[in-house]
GROMACS .gro file of C-alpha atoms in nm:
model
  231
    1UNK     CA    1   5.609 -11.649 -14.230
    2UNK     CA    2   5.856 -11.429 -14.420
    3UNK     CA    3   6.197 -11.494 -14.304
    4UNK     CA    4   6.381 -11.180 -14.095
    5UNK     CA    5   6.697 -11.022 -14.256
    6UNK     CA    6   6.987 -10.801 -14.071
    7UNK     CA    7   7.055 -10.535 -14.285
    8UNK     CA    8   7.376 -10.427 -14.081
    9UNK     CA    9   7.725 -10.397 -14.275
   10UNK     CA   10   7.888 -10.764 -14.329
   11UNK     CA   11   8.172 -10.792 -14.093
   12UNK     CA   12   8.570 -10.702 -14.196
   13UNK     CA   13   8.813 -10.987 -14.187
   14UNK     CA   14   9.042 -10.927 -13.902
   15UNK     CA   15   9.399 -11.055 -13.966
   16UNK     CA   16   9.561 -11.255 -13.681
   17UNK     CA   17   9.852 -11.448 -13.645
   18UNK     CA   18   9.842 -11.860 -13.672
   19UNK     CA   19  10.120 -12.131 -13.615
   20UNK     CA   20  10.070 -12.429 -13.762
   21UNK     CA   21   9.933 -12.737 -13.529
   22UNK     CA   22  10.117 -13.042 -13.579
   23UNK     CA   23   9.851 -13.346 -13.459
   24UNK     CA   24  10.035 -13.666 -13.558
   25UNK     CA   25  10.300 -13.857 -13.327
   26UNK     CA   26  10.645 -13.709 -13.354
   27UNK     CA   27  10.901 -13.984 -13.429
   28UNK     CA   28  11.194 -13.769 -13.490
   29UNK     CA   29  11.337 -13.812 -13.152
   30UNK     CA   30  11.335 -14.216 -13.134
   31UNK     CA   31  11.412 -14.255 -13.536
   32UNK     CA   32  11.659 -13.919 -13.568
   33UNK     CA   33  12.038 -13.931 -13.393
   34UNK     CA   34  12.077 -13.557 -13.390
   35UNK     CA   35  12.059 -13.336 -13.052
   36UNK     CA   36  11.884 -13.020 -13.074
   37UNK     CA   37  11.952 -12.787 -13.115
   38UNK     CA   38  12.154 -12.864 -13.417
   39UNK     CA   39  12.412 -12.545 -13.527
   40UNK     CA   40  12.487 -12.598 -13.963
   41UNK     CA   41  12.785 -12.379 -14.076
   42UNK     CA   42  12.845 -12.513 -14.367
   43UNK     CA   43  12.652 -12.294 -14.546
   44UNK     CA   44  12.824 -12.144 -14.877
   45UNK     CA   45  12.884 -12.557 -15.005
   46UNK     CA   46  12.588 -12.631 -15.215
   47UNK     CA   47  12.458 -12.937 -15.187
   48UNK     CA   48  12.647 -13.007 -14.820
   49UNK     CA   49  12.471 -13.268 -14.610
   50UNK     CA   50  12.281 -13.172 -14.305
   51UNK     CA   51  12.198 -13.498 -14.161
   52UNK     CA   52  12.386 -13.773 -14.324
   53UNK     CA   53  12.281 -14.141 -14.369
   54UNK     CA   54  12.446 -14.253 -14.036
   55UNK     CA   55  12.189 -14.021 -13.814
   56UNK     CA   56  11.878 -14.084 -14.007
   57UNK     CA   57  11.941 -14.503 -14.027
   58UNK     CA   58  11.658 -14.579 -13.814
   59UNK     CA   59  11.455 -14.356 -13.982
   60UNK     CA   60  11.527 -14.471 -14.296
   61UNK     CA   61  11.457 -14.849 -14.148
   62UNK     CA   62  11.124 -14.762 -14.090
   63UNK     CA   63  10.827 -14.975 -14.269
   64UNK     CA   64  10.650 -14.617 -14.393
   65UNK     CA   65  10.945 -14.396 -14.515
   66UNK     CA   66  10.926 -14.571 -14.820
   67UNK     CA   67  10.867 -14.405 -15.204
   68UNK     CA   68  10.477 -14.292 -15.245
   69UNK     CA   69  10.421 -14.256 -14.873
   70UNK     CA   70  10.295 -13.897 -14.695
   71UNK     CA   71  10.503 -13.742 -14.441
   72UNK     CA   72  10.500 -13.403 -14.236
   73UNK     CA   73  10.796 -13.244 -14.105
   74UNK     CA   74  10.770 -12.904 -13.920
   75UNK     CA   75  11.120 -12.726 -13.813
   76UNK     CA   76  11.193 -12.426 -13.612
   77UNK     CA   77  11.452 -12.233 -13.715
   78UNK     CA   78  11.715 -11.912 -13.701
   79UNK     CA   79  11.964 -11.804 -13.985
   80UNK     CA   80  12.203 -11.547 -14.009
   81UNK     CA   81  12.238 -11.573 -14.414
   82UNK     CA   82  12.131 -11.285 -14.602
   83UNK     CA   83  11.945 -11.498 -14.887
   84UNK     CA   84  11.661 -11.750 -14.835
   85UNK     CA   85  11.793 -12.136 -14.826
   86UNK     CA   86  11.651 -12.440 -14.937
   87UNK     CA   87  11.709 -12.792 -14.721
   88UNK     CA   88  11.553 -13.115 -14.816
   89UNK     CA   89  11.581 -13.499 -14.857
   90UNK     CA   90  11.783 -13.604 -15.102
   91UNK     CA   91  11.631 -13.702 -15.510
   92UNK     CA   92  11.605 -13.539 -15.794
   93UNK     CA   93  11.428 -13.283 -15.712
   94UNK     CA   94  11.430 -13.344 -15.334
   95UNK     CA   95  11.133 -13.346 -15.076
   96UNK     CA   96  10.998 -13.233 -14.791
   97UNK     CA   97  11.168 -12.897 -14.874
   98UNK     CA   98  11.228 -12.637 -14.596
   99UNK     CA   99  11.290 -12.294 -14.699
  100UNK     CA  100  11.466 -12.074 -14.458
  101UNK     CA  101  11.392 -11.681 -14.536
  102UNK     CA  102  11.694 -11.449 -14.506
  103UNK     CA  103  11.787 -11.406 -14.137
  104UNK     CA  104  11.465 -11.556 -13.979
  105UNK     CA  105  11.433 -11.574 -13.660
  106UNK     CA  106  11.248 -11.872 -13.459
  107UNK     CA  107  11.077 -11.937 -13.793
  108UNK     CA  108  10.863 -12.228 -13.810
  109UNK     CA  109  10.815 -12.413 -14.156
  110UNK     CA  110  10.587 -12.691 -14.197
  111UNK     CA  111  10.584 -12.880 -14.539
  112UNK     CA  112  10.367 -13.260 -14.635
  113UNK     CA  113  10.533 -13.417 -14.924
  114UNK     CA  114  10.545 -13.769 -15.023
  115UNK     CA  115  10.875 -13.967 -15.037
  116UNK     CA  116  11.022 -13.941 -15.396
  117UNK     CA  117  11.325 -14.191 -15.334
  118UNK     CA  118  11.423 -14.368 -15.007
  119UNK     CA  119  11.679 -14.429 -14.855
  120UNK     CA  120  11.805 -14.115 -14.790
  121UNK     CA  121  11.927 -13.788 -14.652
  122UNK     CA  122  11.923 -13.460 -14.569
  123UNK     CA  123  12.122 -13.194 -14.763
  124UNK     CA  124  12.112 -12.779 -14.870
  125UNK     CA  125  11.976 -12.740 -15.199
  126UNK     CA  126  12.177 -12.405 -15.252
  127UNK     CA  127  12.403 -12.208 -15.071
  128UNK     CA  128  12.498 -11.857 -14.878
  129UNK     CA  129  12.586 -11.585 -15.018
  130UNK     CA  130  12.719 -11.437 -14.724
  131UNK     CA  131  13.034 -11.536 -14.502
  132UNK     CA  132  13.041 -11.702 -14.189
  133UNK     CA  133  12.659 -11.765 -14.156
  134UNK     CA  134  12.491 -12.047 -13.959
  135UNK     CA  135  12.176 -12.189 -13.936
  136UNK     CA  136  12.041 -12.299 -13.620
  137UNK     CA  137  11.723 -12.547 -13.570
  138UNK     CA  138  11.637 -12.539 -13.243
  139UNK     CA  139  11.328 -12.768 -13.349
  140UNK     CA  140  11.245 -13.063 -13.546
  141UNK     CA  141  10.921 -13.254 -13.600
  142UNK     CA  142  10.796 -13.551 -13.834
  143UNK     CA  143  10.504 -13.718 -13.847
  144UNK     CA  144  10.377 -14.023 -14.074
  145UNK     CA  145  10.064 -13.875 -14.316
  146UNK     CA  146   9.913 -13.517 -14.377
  147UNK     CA  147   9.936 -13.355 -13.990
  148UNK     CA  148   9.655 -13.101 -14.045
  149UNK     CA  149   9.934 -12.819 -14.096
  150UNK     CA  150   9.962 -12.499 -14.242
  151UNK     CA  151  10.289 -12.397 -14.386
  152UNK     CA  152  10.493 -12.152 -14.165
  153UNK     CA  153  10.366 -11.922 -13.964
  154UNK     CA  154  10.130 -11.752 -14.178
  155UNK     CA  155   9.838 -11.490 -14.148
  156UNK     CA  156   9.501 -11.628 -14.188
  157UNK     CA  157   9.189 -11.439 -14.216
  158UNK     CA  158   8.947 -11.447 -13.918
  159UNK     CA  159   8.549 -11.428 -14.091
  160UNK     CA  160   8.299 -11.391 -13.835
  161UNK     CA  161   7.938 -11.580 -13.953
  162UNK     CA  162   7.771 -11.384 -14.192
  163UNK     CA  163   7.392 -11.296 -14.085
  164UNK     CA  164   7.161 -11.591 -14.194
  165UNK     CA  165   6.820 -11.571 -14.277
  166UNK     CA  166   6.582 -11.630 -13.985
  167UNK     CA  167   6.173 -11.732 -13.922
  168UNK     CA  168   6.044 -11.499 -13.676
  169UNK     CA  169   5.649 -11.447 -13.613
  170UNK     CA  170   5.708 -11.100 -13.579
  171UNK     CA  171   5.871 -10.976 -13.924
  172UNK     CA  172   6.094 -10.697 -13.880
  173UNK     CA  173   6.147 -10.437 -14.183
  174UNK     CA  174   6.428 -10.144 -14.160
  175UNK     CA  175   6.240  -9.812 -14.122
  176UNK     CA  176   6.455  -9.735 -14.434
  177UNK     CA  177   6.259 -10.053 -14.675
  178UNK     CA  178   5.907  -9.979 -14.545
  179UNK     CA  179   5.638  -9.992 -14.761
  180UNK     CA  180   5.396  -9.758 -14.943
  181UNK     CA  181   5.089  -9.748 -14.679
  182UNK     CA  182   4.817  -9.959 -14.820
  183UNK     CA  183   4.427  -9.912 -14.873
  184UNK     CA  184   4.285  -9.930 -14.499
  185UNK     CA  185   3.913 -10.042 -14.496
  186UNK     CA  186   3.716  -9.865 -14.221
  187UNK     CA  187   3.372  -9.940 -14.082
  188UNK     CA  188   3.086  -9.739 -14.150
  189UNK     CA  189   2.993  -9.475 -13.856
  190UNK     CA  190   2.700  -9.549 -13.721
  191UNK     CA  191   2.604  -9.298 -13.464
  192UNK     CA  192   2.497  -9.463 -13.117
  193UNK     CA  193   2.270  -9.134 -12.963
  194UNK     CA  194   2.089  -9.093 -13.228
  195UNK     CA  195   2.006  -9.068 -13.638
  196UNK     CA  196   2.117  -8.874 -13.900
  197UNK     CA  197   1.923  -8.758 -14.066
  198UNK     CA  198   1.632  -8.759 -13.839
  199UNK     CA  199   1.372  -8.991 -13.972
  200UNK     CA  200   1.085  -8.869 -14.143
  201UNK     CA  201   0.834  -9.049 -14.292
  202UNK     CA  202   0.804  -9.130 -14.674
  203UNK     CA  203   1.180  -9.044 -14.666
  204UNK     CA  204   1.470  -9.319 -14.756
  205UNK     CA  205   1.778  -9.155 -14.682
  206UNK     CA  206   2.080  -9.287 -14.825
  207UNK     CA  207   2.386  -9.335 -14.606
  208UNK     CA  208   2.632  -9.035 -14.649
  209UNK     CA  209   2.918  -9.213 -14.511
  210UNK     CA  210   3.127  -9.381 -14.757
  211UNK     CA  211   3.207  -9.757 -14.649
  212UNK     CA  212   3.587  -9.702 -14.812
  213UNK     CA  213   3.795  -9.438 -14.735
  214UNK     CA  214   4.022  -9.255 -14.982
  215UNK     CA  215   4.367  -9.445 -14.982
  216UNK     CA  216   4.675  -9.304 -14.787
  217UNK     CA  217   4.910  -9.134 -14.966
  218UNK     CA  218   5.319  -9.232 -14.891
  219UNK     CA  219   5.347  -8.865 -14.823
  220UNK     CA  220   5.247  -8.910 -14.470
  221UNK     CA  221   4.882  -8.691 -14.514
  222UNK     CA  222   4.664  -8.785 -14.309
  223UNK     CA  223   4.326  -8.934 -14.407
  224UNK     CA  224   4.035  -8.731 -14.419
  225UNK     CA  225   3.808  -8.747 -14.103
  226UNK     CA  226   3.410  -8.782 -14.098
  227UNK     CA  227   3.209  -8.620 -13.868
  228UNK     CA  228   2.809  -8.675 -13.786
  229UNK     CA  229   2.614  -8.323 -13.788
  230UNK     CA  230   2.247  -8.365 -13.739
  231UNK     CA  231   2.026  -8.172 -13.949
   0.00000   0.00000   0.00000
């Protein structure tokens, strides 16, 4: 059996719009001391603190926050600074980095980084350009390992299935991929009221009918027809 094929057009991508789904057990409210939502407006100091030692003690206590070990941490925020900013635990070249774009709004970040240097803290990497902003998190979640989590709320291209290859007993073929007819073998007429010619004796007639007709041509001509006339 030959397999069947669609020959319609693949489908287009559709665009839609995906937060990311945070699947591991949120500790940040038992291990954190902050209320949320939390208002920062200390925003043109570079290098400020955000969460100091004394509210992240228990986290900081805990048997996995500990150098080499995976963490997620997934924030929602709003800022009214006109240039992105960059939070993160404190090393030398921090972790678990959020950027905040310029004014977002309810923007969710997820990042999974591993702990470069414990214990620590959370600080701003840079600072505002612009007076009297704030940022506000209104969210905050952290999870020990990789949560399954895309970062921020990003769009992700749908793809429908493409068309797979299928066994059918019944091939199908697009009218626009048929073949060139082939040879057709067709019996030889044999007249059921009577001969042709009419027998006579000492006589052996060959047959005028030709077993194979002519083959079809991709033209669409129709094949020439045979028709008995007695003598």
């Amino acid at each position: 059996l030959s397999p069947t094929y669609s020959l319609l057009p693949s489908p287009v991508p559709t665009l839609e719009p995906t937060t990311a789904t945070f699947t591991c057990a949120n500790v940040w409210d038992n291990l954190v001391d902050v209320a949320l939502p939390w208002t920062f407006t200390n925003t043109e100091t570079k290098w400020a603190p955000i969460f100091v030692p004394r509210d992240l003690r228990f986290l900081n206590e805990h048997a996995k926050w500990e150098e080499g070990e995976m963490w997620t941490m997934q924030t929602t925020v709003t800022s009214t600074c006109a240039n992105d900013l960059v939070f993160s635990f404190c090393s030398r070249r921090g972790y678990l980095k959020v950027v905040i774009p310029a004014l977002a709004e309810d923007f969710e970040i997820t990042v999974v980084d591993t702990i470069k240097f414990a214990p620590s803290y959370f600080y701003m990497r840079n600072k505002c350009k612009t007076a009297d902003s704030e940022v506000i998190v209104s969210e905050v979640k952290l999870g020990y390992g990789s949560c399954n989590a895309e970062f921020g709320p990003t769009f992700v291209p749908t793809h429908l299935p493409s068309p797979v290859p299928t066994q059918s007993s019944n091939p199908t073929v697009s009218p626009s991929m048929l073949p060139l007819p082939e040879p057709t073998t067709m019996p030889t007429f044999v007249p059921t009221d009577h001969y042709w010619p009419p027998e006579r004796p000492g006589h052996n007639w060959p047959s005028p009918v030709p077993s194979i007709l002519p083959s079809l041509h991709p033209s669409g001509t129709s094949a020439p027809s045979v028709t008995a006339h007695p003598s």
